[in-house]
Short mmCIF file of N, CA and C and ligand atoms in Angstrom, two decimals:
data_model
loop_
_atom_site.label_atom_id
_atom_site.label_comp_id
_atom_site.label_asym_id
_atom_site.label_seq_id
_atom_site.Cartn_x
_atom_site.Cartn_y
_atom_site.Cartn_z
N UNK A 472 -70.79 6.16 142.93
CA UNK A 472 -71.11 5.00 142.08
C UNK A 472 -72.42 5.23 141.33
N UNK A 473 -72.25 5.09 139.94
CA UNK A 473 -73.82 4.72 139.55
C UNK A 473 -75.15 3.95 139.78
N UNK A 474 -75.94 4.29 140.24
CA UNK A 474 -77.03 3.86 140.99
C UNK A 474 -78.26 3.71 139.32
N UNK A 475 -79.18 3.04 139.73
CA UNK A 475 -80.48 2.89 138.52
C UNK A 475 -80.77 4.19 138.44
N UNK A 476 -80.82 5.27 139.89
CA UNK A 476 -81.41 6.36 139.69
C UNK A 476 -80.91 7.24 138.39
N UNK A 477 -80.05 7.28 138.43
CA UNK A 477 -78.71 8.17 137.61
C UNK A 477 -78.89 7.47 136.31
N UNK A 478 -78.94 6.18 136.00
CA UNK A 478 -79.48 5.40 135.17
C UNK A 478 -80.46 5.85 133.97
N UNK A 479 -81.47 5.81 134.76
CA UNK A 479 -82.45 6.45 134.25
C UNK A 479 -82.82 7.51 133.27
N UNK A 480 -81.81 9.05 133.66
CA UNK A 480 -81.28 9.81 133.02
C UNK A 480 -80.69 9.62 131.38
N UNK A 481 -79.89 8.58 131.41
CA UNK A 481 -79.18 8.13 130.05
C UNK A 481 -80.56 8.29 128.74
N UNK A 482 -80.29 9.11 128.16
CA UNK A 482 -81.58 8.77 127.24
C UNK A 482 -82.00 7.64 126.33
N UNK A 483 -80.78 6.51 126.03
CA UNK A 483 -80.64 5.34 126.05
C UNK A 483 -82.08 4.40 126.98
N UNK A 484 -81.96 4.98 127.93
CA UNK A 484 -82.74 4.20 128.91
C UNK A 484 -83.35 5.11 129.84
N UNK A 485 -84.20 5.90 128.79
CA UNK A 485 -85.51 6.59 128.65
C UNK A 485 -86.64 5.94 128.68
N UNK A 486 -86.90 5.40 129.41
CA UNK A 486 -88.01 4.39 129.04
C UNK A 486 -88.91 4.05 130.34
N UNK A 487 -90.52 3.96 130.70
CA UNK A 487 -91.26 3.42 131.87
C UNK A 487 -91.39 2.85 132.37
N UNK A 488 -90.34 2.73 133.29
CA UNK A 488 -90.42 1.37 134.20
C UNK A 488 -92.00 0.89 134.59
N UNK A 489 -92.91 0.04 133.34
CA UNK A 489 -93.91 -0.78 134.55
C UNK A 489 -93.24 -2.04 133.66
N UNK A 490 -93.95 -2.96 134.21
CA UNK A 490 -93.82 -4.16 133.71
C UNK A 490 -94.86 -5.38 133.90
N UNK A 491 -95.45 -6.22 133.08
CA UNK A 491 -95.81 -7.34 133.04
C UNK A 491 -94.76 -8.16 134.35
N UNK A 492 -95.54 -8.47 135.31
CA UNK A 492 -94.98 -9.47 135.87
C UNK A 492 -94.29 -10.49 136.29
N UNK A 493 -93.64 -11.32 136.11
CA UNK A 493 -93.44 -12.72 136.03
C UNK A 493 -93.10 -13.54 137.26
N UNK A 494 -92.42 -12.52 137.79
CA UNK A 494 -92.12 -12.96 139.33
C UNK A 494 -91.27 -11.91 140.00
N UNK A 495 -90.62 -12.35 140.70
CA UNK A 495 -89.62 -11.57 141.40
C UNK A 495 -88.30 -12.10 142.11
N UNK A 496 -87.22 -10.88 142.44
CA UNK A 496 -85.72 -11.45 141.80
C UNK A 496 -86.06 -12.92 143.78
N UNK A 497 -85.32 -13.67 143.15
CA UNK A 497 -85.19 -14.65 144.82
C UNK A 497 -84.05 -13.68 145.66
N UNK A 498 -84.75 -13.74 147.30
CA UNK A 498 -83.64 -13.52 148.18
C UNK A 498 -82.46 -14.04 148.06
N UNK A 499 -82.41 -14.85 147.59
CA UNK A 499 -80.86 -15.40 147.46
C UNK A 499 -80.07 -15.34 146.58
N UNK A 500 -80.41 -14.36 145.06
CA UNK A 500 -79.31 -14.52 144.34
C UNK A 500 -78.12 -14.37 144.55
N UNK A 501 -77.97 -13.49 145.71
CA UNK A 501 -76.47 -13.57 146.16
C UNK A 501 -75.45 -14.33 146.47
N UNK A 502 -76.28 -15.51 146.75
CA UNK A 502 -75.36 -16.74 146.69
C UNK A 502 -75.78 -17.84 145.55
N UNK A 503 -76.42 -17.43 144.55
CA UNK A 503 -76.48 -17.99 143.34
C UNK A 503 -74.65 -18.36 142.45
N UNK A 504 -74.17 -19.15 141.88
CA UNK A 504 -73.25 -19.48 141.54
C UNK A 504 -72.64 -18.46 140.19
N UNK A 505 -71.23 -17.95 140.37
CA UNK A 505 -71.10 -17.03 139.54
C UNK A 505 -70.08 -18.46 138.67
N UNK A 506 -70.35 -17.97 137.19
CA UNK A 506 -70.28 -19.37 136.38
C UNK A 506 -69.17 -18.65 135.32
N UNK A 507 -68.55 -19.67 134.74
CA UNK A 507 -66.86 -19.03 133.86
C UNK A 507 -68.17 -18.81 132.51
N UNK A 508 -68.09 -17.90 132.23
CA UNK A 508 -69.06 -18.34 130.01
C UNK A 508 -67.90 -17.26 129.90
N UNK A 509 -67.72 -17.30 128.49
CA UNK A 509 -67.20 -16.28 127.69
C UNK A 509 -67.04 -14.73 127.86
N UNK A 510 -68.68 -14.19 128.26
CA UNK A 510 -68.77 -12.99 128.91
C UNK A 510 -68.01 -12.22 130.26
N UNK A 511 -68.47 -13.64 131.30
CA UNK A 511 -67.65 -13.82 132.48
C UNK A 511 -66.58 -13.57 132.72
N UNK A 512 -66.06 -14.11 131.27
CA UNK A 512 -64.33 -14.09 131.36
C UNK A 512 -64.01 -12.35 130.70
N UNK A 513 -64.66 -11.74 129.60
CA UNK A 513 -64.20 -10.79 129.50
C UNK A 513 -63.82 -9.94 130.84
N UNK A 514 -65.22 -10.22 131.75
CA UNK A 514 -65.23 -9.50 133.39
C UNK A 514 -65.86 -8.04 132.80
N UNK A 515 -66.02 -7.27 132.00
CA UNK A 515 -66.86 -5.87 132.25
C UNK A 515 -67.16 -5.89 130.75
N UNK A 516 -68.61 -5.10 130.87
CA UNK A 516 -68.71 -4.71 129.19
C UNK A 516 -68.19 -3.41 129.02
N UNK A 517 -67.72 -3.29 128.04
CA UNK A 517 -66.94 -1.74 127.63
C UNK A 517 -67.64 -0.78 127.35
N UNK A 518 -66.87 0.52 127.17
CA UNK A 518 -67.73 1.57 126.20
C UNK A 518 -67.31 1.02 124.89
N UNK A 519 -68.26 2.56 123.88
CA UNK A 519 -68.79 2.28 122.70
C UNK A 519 -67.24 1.97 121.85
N UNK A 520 -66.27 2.81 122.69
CA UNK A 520 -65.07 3.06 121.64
C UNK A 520 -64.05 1.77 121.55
N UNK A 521 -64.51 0.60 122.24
CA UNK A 521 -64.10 -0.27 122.73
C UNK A 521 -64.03 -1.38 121.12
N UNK A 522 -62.40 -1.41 120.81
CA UNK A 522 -62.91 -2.63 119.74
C UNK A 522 -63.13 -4.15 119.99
N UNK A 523 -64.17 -4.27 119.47
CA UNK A 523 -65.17 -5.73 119.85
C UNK A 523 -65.00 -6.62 118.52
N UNK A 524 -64.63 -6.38 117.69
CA UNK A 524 -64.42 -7.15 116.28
C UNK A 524 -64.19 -8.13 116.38
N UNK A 525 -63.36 -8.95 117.38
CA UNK A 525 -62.95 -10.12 117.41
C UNK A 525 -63.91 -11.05 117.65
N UNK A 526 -64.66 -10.86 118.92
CA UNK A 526 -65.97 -10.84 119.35
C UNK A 526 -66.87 -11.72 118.46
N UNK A 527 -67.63 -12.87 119.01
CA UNK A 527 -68.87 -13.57 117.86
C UNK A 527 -69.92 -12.50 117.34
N UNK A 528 -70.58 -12.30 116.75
CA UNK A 528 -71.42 -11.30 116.58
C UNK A 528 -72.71 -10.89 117.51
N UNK A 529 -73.03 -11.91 118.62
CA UNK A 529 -73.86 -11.89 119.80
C UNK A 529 -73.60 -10.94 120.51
N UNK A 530 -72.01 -11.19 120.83
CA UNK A 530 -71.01 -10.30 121.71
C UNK A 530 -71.33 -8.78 121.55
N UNK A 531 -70.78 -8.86 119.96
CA UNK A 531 -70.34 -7.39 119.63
C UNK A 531 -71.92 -6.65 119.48
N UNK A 532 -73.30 -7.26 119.19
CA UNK A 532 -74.62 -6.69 119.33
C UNK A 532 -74.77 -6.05 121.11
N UNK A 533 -74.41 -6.78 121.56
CA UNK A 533 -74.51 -6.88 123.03
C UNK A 533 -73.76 -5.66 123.35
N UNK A 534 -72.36 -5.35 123.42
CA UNK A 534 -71.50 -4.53 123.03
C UNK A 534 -72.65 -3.18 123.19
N UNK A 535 -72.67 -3.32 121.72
CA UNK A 535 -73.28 -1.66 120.83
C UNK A 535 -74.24 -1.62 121.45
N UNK A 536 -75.09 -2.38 121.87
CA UNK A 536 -76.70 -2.44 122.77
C UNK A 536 -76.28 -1.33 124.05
N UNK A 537 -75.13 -1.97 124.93
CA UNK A 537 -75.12 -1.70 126.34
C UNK A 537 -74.24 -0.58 126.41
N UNK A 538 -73.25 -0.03 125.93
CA UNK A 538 -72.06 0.21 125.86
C UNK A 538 -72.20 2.02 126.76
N UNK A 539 -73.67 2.66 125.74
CA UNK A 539 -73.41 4.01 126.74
C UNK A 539 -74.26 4.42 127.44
N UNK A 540 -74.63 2.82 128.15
CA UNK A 540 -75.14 3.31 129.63
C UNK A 540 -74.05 4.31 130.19
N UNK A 541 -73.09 4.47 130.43
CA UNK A 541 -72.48 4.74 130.96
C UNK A 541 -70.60 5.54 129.94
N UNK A 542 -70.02 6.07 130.27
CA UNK A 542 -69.09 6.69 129.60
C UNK A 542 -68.26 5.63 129.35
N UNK A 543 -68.05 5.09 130.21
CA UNK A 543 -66.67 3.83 130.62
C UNK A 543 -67.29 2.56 129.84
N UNK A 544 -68.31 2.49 129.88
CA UNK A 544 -69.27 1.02 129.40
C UNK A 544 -70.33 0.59 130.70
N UNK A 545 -71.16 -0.60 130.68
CA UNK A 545 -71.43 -0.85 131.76
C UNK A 545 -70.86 -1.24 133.34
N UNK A 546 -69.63 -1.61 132.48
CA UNK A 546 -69.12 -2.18 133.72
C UNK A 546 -68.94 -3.97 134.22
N UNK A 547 -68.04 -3.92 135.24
CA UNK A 547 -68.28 -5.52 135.57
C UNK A 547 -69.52 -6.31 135.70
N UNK A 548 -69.01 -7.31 135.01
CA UNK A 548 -70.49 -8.43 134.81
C UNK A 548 -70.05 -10.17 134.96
N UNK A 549 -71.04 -10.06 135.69
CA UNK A 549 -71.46 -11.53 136.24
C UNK A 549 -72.51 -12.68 135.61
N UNK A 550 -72.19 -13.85 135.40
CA UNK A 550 -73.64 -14.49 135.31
C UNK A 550 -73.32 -15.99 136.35
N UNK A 551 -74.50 -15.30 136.67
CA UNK A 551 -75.09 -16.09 138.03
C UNK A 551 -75.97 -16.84 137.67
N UNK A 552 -76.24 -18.11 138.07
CA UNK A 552 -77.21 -19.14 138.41
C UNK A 552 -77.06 -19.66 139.49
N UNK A 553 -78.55 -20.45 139.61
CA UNK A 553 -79.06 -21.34 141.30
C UNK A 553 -78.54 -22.29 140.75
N UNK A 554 -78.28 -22.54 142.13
CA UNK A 554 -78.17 -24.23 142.25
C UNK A 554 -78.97 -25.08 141.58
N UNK A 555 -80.35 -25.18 141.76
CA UNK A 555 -81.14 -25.98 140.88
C UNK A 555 -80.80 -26.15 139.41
N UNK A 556 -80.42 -24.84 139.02
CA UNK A 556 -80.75 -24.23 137.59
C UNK A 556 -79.38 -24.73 136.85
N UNK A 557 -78.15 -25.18 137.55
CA UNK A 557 -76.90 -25.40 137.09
C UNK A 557 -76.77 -26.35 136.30
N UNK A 558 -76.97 -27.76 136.75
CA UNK A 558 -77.37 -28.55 135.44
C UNK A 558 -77.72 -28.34 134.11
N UNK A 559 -78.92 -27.88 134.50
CA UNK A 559 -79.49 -27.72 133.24
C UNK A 559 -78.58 -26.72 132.17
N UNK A 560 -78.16 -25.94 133.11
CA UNK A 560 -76.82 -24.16 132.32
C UNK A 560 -76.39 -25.36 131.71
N UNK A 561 -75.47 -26.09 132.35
CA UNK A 561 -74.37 -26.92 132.48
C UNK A 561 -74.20 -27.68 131.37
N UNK A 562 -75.52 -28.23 131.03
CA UNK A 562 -75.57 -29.36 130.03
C UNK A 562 -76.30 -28.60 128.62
N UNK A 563 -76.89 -27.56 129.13
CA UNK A 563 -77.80 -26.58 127.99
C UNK A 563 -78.76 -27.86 127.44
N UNK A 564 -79.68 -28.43 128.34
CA UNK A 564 -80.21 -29.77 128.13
C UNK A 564 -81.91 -28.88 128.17
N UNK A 565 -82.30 -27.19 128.30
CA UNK A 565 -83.34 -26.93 128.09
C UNK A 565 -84.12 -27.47 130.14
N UNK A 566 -83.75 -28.54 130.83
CA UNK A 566 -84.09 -28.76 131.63
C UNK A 566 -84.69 -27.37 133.02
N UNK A 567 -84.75 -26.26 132.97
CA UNK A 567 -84.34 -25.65 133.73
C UNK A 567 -85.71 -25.68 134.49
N UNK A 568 -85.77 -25.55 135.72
CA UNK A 568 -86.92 -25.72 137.20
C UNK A 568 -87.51 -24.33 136.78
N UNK A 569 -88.64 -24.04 137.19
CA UNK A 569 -89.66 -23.01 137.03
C UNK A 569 -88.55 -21.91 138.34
N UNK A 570 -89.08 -20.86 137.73
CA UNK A 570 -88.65 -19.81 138.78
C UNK A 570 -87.32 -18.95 138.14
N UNK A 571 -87.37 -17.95 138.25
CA UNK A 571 -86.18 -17.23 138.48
C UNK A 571 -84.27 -18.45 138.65
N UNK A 572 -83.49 -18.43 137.82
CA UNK A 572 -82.71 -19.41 137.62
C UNK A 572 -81.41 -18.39 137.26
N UNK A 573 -81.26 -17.44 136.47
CA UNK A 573 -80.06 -16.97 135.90
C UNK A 573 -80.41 -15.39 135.82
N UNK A 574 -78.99 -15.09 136.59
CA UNK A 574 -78.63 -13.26 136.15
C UNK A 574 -77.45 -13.13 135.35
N UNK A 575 -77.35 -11.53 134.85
CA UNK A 575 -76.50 -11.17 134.04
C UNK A 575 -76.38 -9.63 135.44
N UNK A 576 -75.32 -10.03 136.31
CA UNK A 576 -75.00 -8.98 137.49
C UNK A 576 -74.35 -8.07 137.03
N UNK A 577 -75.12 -6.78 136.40
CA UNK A 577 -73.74 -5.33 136.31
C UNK A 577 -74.11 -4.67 137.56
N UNK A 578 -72.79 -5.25 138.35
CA UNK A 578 -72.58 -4.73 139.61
C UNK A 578 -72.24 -3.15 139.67
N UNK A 579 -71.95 -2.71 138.37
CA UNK A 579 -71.27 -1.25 138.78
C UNK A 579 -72.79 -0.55 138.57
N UNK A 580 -73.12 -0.61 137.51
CA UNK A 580 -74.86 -0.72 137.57
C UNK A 580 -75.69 -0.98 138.67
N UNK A 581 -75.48 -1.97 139.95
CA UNK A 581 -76.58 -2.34 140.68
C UNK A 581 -78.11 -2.78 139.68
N UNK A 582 -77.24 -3.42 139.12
CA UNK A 582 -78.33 -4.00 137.99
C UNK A 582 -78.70 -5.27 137.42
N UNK A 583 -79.66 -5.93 137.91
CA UNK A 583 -79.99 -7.64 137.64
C UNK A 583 -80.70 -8.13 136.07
N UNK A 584 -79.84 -8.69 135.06
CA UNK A 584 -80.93 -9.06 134.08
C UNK A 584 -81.05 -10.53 134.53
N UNK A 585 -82.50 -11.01 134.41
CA UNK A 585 -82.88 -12.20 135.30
C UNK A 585 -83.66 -13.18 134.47
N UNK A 586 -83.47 -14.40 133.66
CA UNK A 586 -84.32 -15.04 133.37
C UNK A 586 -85.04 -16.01 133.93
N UNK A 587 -86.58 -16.09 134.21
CA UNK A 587 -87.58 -16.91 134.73
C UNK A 587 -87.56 -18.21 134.06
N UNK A 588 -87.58 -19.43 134.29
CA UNK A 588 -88.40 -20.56 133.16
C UNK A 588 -89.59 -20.70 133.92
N UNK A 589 -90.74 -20.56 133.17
CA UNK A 589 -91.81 -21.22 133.20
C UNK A 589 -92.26 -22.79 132.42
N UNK A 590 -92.17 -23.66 133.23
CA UNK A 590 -92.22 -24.79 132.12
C UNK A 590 -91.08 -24.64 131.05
N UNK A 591 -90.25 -24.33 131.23
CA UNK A 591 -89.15 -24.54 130.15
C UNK A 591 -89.65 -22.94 129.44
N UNK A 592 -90.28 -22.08 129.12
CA UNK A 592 -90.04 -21.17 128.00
C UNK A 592 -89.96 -19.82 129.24
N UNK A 593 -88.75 -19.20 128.67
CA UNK A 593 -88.02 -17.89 129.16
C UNK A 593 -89.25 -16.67 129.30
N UNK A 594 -88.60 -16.06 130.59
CA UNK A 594 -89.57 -15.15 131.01
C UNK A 594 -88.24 -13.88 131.22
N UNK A 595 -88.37 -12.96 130.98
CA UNK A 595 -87.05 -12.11 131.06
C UNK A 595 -87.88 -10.74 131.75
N UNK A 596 -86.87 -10.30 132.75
CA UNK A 596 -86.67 -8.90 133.49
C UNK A 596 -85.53 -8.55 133.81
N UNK A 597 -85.83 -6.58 134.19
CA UNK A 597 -84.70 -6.64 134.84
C UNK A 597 -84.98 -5.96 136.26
N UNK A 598 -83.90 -6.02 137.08
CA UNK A 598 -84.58 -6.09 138.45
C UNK A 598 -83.41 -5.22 139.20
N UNK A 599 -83.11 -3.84 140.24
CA UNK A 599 -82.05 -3.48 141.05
C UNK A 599 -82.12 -4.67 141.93
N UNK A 600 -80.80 -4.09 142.77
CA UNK A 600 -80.30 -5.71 143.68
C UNK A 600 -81.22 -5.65 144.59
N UNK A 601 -82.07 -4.18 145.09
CA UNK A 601 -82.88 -4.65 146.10
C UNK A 601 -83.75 -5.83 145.58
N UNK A 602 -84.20 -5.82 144.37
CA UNK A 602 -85.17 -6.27 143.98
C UNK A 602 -86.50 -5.46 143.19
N UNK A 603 -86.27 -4.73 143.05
CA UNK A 603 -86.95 -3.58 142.15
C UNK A 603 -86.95 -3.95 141.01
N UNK A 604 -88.20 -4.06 140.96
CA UNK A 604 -88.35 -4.42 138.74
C UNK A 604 -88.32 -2.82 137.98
N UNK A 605 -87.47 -2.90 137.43
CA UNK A 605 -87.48 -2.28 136.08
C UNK A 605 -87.38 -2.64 134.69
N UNK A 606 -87.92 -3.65 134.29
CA UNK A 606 -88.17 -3.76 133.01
C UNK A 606 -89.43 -3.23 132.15
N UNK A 607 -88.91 -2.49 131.45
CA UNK A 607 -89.13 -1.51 130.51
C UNK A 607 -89.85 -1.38 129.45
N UNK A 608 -90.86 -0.67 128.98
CA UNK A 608 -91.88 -1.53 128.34
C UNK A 608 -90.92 -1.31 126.59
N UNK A 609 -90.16 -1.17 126.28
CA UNK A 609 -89.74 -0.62 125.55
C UNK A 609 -88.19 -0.59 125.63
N UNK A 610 -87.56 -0.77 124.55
CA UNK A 610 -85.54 0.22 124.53
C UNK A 610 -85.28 -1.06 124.92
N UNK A 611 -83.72 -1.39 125.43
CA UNK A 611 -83.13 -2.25 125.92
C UNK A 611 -83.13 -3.37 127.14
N UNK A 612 -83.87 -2.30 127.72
CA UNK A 612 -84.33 -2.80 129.37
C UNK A 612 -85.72 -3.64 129.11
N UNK A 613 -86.89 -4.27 127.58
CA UNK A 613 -87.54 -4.44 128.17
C UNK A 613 -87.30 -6.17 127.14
N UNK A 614 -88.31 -6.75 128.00
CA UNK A 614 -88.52 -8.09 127.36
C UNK A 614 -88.36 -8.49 126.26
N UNK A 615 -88.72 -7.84 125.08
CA UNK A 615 -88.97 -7.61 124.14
C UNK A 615 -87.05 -7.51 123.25
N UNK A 616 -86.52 -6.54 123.62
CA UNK A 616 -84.75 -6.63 123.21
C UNK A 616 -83.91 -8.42 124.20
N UNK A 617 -84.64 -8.20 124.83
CA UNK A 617 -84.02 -9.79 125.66
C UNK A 617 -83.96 -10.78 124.61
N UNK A 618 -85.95 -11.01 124.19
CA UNK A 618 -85.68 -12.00 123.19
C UNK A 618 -85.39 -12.12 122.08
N UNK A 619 -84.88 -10.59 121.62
CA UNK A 619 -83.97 -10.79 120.18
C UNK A 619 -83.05 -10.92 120.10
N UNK A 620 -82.10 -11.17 121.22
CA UNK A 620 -80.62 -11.68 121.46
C UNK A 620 -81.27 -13.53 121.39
N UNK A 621 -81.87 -13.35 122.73
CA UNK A 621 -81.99 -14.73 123.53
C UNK A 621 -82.83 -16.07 122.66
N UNK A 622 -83.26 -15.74 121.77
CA UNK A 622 -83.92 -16.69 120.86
C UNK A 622 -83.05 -16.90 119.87
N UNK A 623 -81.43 -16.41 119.20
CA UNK A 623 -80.89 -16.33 118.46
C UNK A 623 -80.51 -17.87 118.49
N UNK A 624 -79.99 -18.75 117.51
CA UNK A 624 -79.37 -20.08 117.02
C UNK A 624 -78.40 -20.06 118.19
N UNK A 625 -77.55 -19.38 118.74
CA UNK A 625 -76.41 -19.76 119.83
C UNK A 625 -76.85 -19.86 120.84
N UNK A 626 -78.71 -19.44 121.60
CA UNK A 626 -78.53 -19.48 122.44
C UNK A 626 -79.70 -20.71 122.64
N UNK A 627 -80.25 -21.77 123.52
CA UNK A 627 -80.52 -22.97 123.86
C UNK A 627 -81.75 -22.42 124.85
N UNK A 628 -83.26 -22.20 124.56
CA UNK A 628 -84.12 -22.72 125.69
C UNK A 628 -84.17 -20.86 126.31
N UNK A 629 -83.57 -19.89 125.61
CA UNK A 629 -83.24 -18.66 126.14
C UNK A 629 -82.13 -18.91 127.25
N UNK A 630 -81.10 -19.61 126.60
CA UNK A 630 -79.88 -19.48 127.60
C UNK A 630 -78.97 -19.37 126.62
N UNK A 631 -78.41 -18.04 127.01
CA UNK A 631 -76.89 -17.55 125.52
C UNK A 631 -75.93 -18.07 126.24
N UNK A 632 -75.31 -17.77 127.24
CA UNK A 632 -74.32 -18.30 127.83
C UNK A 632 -73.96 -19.68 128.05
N UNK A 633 -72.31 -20.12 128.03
CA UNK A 633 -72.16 -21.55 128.09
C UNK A 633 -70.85 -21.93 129.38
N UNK A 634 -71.10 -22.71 130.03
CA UNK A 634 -70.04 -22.79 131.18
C UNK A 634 -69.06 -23.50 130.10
N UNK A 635 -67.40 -22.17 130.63
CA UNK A 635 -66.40 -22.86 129.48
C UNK A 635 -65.23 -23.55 130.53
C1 HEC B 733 -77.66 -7.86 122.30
C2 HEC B 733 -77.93 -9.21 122.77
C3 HEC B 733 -78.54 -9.40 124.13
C4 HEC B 733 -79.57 -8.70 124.68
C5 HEC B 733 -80.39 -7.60 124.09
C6 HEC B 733 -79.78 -9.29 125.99
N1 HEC B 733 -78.92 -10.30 126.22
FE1 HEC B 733 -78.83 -11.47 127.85
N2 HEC B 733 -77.15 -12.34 127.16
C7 HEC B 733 -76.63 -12.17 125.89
C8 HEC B 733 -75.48 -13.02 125.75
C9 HEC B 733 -74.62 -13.15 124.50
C10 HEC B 733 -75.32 -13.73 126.97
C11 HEC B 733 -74.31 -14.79 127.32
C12 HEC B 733 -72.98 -14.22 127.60
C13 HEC B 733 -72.03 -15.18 128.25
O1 HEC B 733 -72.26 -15.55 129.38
O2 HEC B 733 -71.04 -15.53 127.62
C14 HEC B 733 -76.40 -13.26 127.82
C15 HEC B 733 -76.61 -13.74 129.10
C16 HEC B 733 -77.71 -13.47 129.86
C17 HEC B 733 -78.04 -14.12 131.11
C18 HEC B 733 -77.24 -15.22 131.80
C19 HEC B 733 -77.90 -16.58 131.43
C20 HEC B 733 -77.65 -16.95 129.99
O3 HEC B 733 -78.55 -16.76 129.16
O4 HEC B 733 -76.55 -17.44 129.70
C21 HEC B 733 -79.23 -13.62 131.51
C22 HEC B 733 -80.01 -14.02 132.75
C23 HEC B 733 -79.63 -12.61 130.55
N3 HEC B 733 -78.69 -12.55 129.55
C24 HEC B 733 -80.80 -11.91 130.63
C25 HEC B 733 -81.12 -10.89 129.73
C26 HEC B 733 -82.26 -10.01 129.91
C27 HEC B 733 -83.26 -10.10 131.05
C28 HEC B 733 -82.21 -9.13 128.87
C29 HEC B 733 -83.12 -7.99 128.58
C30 HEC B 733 -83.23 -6.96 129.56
C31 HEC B 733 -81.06 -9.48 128.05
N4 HEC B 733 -80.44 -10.54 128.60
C32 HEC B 733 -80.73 -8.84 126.86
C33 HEC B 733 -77.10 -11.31 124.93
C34 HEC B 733 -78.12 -10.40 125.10
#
């Protein structure tokens, strides 16, 4: 299975794992709630050769962004939220509790993208399942590519996803 180690390698995601802080992933995402959005439902992101056209244009950026981590694509994907944090997903009402609240799980990856709210404004990493930060000061993996998806018109408070 692909591990972060192997990861790493991809020259895609060439890049130094340190990172600015923000927190760290909670013991419990594992029982954080895996939620239906659009993504969810595809169930894996593809490779590059994969046609995405149909796709909103979020999608298909997302797509071309992720696609050769890996030969196959990334792989199965999840988005997870807490309990606390569900409402707020739920209603996209911006409400969301301070702390660590929502992942984007590429399980074939062993790979957490995790958004923080602080007071309501998005804090983004990415984190292995132990809990290992790797977000990146730089490339795809770092804060910085998060919020040029995550600030886009579709997405609410840095939340792209919508429970369908
Ligand atoms: C190319 C665009 C793009 C980039 C870059 C991107 N995301 Fe996302 N992300 C999305 C989209 C679109 C969704 C919602 C998909 C769905 O659930 O239907 C999403 C969903 C998520 C979710 C689930 C909660 C939510 O917003 O619905 C988290 C957490 C997340 N991303 C974190 C990150 C982090 C951390 C990074 C940077 C390492 C990142 N994303 C980079 C497009 C992007």
């Amino acid at each position: 299975m692909f591990r972060i180690a192997s990861l790493a390698l991809s020259p895609l995601l060439l890049v130094a794992a340190a990172a600015v802080s923000a927190g760290s992933l909670p013991d419990d995402w594992r029982e954080w709630r895996a939620v239906d959005t659009p993504l969810a439902r595809i169930g894996a992101l593809p490779g590059c050769d994969a046609d995405v056209s149909s796709l909103p244009s979020i999608y298909q950026r997302t797509v071309y962004l992720y696609c050769d981590v890996r030969p196959e694509g990334p792989g199965e994907v999840r988005v997870l939220v807490s309990d606390s944090a569900l409402p707020a997903y739920h209603f996209r009402n911006r409400n969301f509790p301070d702390g660590a609240q929502a992942a984007l799980h590429l399980s074939d990856l062993g790979m957490l993208m995790v958004t923080t709210w602080e007071e309501g404004t998005p804090v983004y990493q990415v984190f292995t399942e132990d809990g290992e930060e790797i977000t990146a000061d730089d490339g795809p993996l770092s804060a910085g590519a998060c919020a040029e998806c995550h600030t886009d018109p579709s997405c609410v408070a840095g939340q792209c996803g919508r429970i369908e």
